[in-house]
PDB file of C-alpha atoms in Angstrom:
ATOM      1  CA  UNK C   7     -24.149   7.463 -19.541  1.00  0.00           C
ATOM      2  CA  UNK C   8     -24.901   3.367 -20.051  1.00  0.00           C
ATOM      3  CA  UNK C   9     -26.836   1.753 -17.323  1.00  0.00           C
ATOM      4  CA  UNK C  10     -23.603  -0.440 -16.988  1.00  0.00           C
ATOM      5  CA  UNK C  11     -21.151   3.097 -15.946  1.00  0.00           C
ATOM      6  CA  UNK C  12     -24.402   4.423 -13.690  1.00  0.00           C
ATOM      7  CA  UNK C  13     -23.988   0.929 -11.467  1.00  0.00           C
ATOM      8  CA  UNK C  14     -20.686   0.771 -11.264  1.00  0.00           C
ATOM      9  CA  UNK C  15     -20.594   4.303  -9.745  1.00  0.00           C
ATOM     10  CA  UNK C  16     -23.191   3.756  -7.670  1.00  0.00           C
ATOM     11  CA  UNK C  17     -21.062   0.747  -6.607  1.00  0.00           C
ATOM     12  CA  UNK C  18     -17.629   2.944  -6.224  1.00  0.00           C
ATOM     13  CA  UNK C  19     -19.667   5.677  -4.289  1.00  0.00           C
ATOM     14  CA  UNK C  20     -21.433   2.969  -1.885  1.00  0.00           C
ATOM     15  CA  UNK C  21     -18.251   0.683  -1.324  1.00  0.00           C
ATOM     16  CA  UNK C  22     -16.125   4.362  -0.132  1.00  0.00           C
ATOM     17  CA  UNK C  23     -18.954   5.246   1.856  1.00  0.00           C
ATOM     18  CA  UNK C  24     -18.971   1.370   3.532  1.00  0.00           C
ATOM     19  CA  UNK C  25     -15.237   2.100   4.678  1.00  0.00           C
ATOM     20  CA  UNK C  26     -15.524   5.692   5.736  1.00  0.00           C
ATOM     21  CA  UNK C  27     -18.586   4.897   7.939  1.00  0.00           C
ATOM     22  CA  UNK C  28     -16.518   1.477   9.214  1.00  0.00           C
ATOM     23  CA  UNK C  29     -13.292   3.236  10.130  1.00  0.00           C
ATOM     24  CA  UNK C  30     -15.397   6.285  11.884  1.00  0.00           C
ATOM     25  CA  UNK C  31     -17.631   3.453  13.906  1.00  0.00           C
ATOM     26  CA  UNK C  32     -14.197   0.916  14.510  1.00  0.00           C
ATOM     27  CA  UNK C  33     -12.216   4.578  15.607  1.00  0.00           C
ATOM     28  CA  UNK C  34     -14.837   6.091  17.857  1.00  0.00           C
ATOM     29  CA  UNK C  35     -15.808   2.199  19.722  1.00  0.00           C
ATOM     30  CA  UNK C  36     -11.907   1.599  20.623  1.00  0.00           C
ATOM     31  CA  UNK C  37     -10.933   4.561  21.617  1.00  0.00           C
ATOM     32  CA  UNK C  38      -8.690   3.924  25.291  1.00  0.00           C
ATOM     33  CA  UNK C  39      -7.786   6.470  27.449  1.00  0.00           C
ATOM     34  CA  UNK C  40      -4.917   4.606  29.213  1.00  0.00           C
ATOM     35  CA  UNK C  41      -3.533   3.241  26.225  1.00  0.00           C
ATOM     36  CA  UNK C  42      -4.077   5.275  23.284  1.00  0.00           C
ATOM     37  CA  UNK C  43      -2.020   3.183  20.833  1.00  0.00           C
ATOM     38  CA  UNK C  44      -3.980  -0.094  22.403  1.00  0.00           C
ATOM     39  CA  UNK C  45      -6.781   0.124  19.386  1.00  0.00           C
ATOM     40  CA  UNK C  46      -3.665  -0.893  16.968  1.00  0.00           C
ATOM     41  CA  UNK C  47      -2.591  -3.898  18.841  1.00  0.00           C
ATOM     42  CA  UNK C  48      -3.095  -7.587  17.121  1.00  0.00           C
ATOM     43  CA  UNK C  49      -4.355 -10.617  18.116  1.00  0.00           C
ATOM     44  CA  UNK C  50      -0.739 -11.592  18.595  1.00  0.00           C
ATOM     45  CA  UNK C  51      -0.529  -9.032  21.999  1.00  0.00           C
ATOM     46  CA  UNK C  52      -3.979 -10.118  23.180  1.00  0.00           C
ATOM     47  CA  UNK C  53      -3.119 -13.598  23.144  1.00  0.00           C
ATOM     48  CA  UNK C  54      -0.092 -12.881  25.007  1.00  0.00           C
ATOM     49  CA  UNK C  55      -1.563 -11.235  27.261  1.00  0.00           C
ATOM     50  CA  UNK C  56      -4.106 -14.232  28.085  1.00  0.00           C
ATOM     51  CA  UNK C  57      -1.620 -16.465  28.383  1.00  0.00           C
ATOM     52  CA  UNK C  58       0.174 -14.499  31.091  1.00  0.00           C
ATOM     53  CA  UNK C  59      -2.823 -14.335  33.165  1.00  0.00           C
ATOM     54  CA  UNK C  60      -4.012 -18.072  33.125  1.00  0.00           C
ATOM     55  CA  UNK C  61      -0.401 -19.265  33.395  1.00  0.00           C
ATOM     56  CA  UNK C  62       2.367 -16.469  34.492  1.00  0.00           C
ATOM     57  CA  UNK C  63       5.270 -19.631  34.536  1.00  0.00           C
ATOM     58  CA  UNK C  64       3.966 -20.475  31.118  1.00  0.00           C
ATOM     59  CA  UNK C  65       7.343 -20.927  28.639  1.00  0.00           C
ATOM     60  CA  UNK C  66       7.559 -20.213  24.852  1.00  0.00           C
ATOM     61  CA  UNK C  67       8.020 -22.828  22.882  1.00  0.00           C
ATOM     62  CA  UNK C  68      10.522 -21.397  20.558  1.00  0.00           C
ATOM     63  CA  UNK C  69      11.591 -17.488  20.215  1.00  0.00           C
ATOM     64  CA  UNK C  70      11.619 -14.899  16.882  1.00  0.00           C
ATOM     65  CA  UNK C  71      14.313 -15.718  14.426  1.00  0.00           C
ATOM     66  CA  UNK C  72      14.204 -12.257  13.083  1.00  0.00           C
ATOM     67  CA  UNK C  73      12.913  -9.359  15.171  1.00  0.00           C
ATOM     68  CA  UNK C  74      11.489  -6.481  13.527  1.00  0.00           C
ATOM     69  CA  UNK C  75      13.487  -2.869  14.634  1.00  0.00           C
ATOM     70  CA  UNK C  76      10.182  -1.178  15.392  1.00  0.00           C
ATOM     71  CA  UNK C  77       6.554  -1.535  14.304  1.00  0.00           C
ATOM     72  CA  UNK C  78       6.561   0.350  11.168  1.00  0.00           C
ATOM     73  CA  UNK C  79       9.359  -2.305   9.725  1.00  0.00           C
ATOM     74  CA  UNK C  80       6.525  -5.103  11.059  1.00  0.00           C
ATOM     75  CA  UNK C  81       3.887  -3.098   8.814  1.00  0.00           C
ATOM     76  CA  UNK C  82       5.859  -2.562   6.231  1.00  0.00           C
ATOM     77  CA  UNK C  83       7.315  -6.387   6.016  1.00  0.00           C
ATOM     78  CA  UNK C  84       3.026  -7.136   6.612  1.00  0.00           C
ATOM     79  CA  UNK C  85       1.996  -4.971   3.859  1.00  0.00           C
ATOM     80  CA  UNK C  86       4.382  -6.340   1.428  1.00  0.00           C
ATOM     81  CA  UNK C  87       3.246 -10.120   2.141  1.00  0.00           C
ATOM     82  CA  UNK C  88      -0.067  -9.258   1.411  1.00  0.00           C
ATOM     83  CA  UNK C  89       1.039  -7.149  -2.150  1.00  0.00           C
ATOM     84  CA  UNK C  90       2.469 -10.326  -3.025  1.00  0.00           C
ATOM     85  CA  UNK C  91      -0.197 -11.997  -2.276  1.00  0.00           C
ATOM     86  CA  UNK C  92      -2.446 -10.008  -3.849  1.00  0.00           C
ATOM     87  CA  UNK C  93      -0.420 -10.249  -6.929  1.00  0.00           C
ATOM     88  CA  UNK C  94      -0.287 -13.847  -7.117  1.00  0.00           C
ATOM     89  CA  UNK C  95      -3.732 -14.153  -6.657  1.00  0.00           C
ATOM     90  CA  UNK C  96      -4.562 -11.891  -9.534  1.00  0.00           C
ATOM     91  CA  UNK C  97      -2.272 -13.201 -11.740  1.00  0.00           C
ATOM     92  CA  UNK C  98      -3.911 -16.791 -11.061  1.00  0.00           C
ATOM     93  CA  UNK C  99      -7.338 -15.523 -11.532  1.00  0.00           C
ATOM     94  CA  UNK C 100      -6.131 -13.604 -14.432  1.00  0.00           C
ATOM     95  CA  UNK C 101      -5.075 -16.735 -16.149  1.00  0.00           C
ATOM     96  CA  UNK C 102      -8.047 -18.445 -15.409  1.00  0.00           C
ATOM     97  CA  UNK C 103     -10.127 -15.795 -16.801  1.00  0.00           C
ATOM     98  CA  UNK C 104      -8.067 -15.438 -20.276  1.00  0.00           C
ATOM     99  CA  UNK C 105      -8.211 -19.353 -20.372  1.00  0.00           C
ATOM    100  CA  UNK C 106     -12.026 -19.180 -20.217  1.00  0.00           C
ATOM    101  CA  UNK C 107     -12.327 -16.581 -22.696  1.00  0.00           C
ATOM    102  CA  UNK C 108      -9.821 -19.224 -25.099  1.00  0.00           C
ATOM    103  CA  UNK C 109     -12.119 -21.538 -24.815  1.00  0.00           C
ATOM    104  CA  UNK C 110     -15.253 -19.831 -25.366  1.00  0.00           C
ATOM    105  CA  UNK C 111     -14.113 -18.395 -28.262  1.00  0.00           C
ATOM    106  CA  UNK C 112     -12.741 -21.632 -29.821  1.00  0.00           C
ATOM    107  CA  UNK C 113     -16.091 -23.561 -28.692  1.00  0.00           C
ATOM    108  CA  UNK C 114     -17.779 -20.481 -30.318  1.00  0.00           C
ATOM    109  CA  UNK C 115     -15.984 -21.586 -33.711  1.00  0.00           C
ATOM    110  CA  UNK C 116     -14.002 -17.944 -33.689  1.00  0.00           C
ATOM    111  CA  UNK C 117     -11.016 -17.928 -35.698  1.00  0.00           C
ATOM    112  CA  UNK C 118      -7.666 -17.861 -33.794  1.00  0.00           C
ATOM    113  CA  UNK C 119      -6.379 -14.827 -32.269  1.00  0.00           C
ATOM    114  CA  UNK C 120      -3.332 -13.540 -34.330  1.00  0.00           C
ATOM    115  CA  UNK C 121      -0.842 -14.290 -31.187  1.00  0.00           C
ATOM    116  CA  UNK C 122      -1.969 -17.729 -31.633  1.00  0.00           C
ATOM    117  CA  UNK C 123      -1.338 -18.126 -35.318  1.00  0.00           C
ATOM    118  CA  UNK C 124       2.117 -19.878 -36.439  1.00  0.00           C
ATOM    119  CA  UNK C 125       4.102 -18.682 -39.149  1.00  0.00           C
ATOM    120  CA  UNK C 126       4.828 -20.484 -41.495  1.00  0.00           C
ATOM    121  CA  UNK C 127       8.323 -21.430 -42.329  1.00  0.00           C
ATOM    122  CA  UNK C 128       8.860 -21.716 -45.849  1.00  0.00           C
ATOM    123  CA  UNK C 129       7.519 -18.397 -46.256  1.00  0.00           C
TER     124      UNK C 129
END
């Protein structure tokens, strides 16, 4: 095994064990007893819940256009914006990365790749 595989398993093995230790410290510290489903609220019900109690008159600005039907549609819908995202960040850094590699190879005086070679007509 290269010294390049043995770090990036050590790396694999130490990043799982980083987000099995964080989900059984994050589980075990919010644990409720009068609202067990409490540890999966958002920022969005906590800020809500503020506002009540420094202002119970207090008015929202404007309401939901589109309401979710329950809360696995809302995690669904949230999981998709952040595929997307994902994906269009990838693809971005992606290009950036292949454009790099163009140029170091052209700087480098390599000869074109064959994708960027142009036929030529009268042939």
């Amino acid at each position: 095994m290269s010294r390049k595989a043995i770090i990036n398993t050590v790396l694999a093995v130490a990043m799982v064990a980083i987000f099995v230790v964080s989900f059984a410290i994050g589980g075990a510290a919010r644990v409720n007893t009068e609202n067990p489903d409490g540890r999966f609220g958002g920022t969005d019900d906590k800020a809500t819940t503020a506002i009540q109690e420094i202002d119970p008159n207090y008015q929202p600005w404007f309401s939901h256009f589109l309401e979710p039907a329950s809360g696995e549609v809302e995690s669904g819908l949230f999981a998709m914006q952040a595929a997307i995202g994902g994906a269009v960040l990838g693809f971005a850094i992606g290009g950036y990365w292949g454009r790099r590699k163009g140029e170091k190879a052209t700087s480098a005086g390599a000869p074109p790749a064959p994708s960027d070679v142009v036929p030529d007509p009268g042939a």
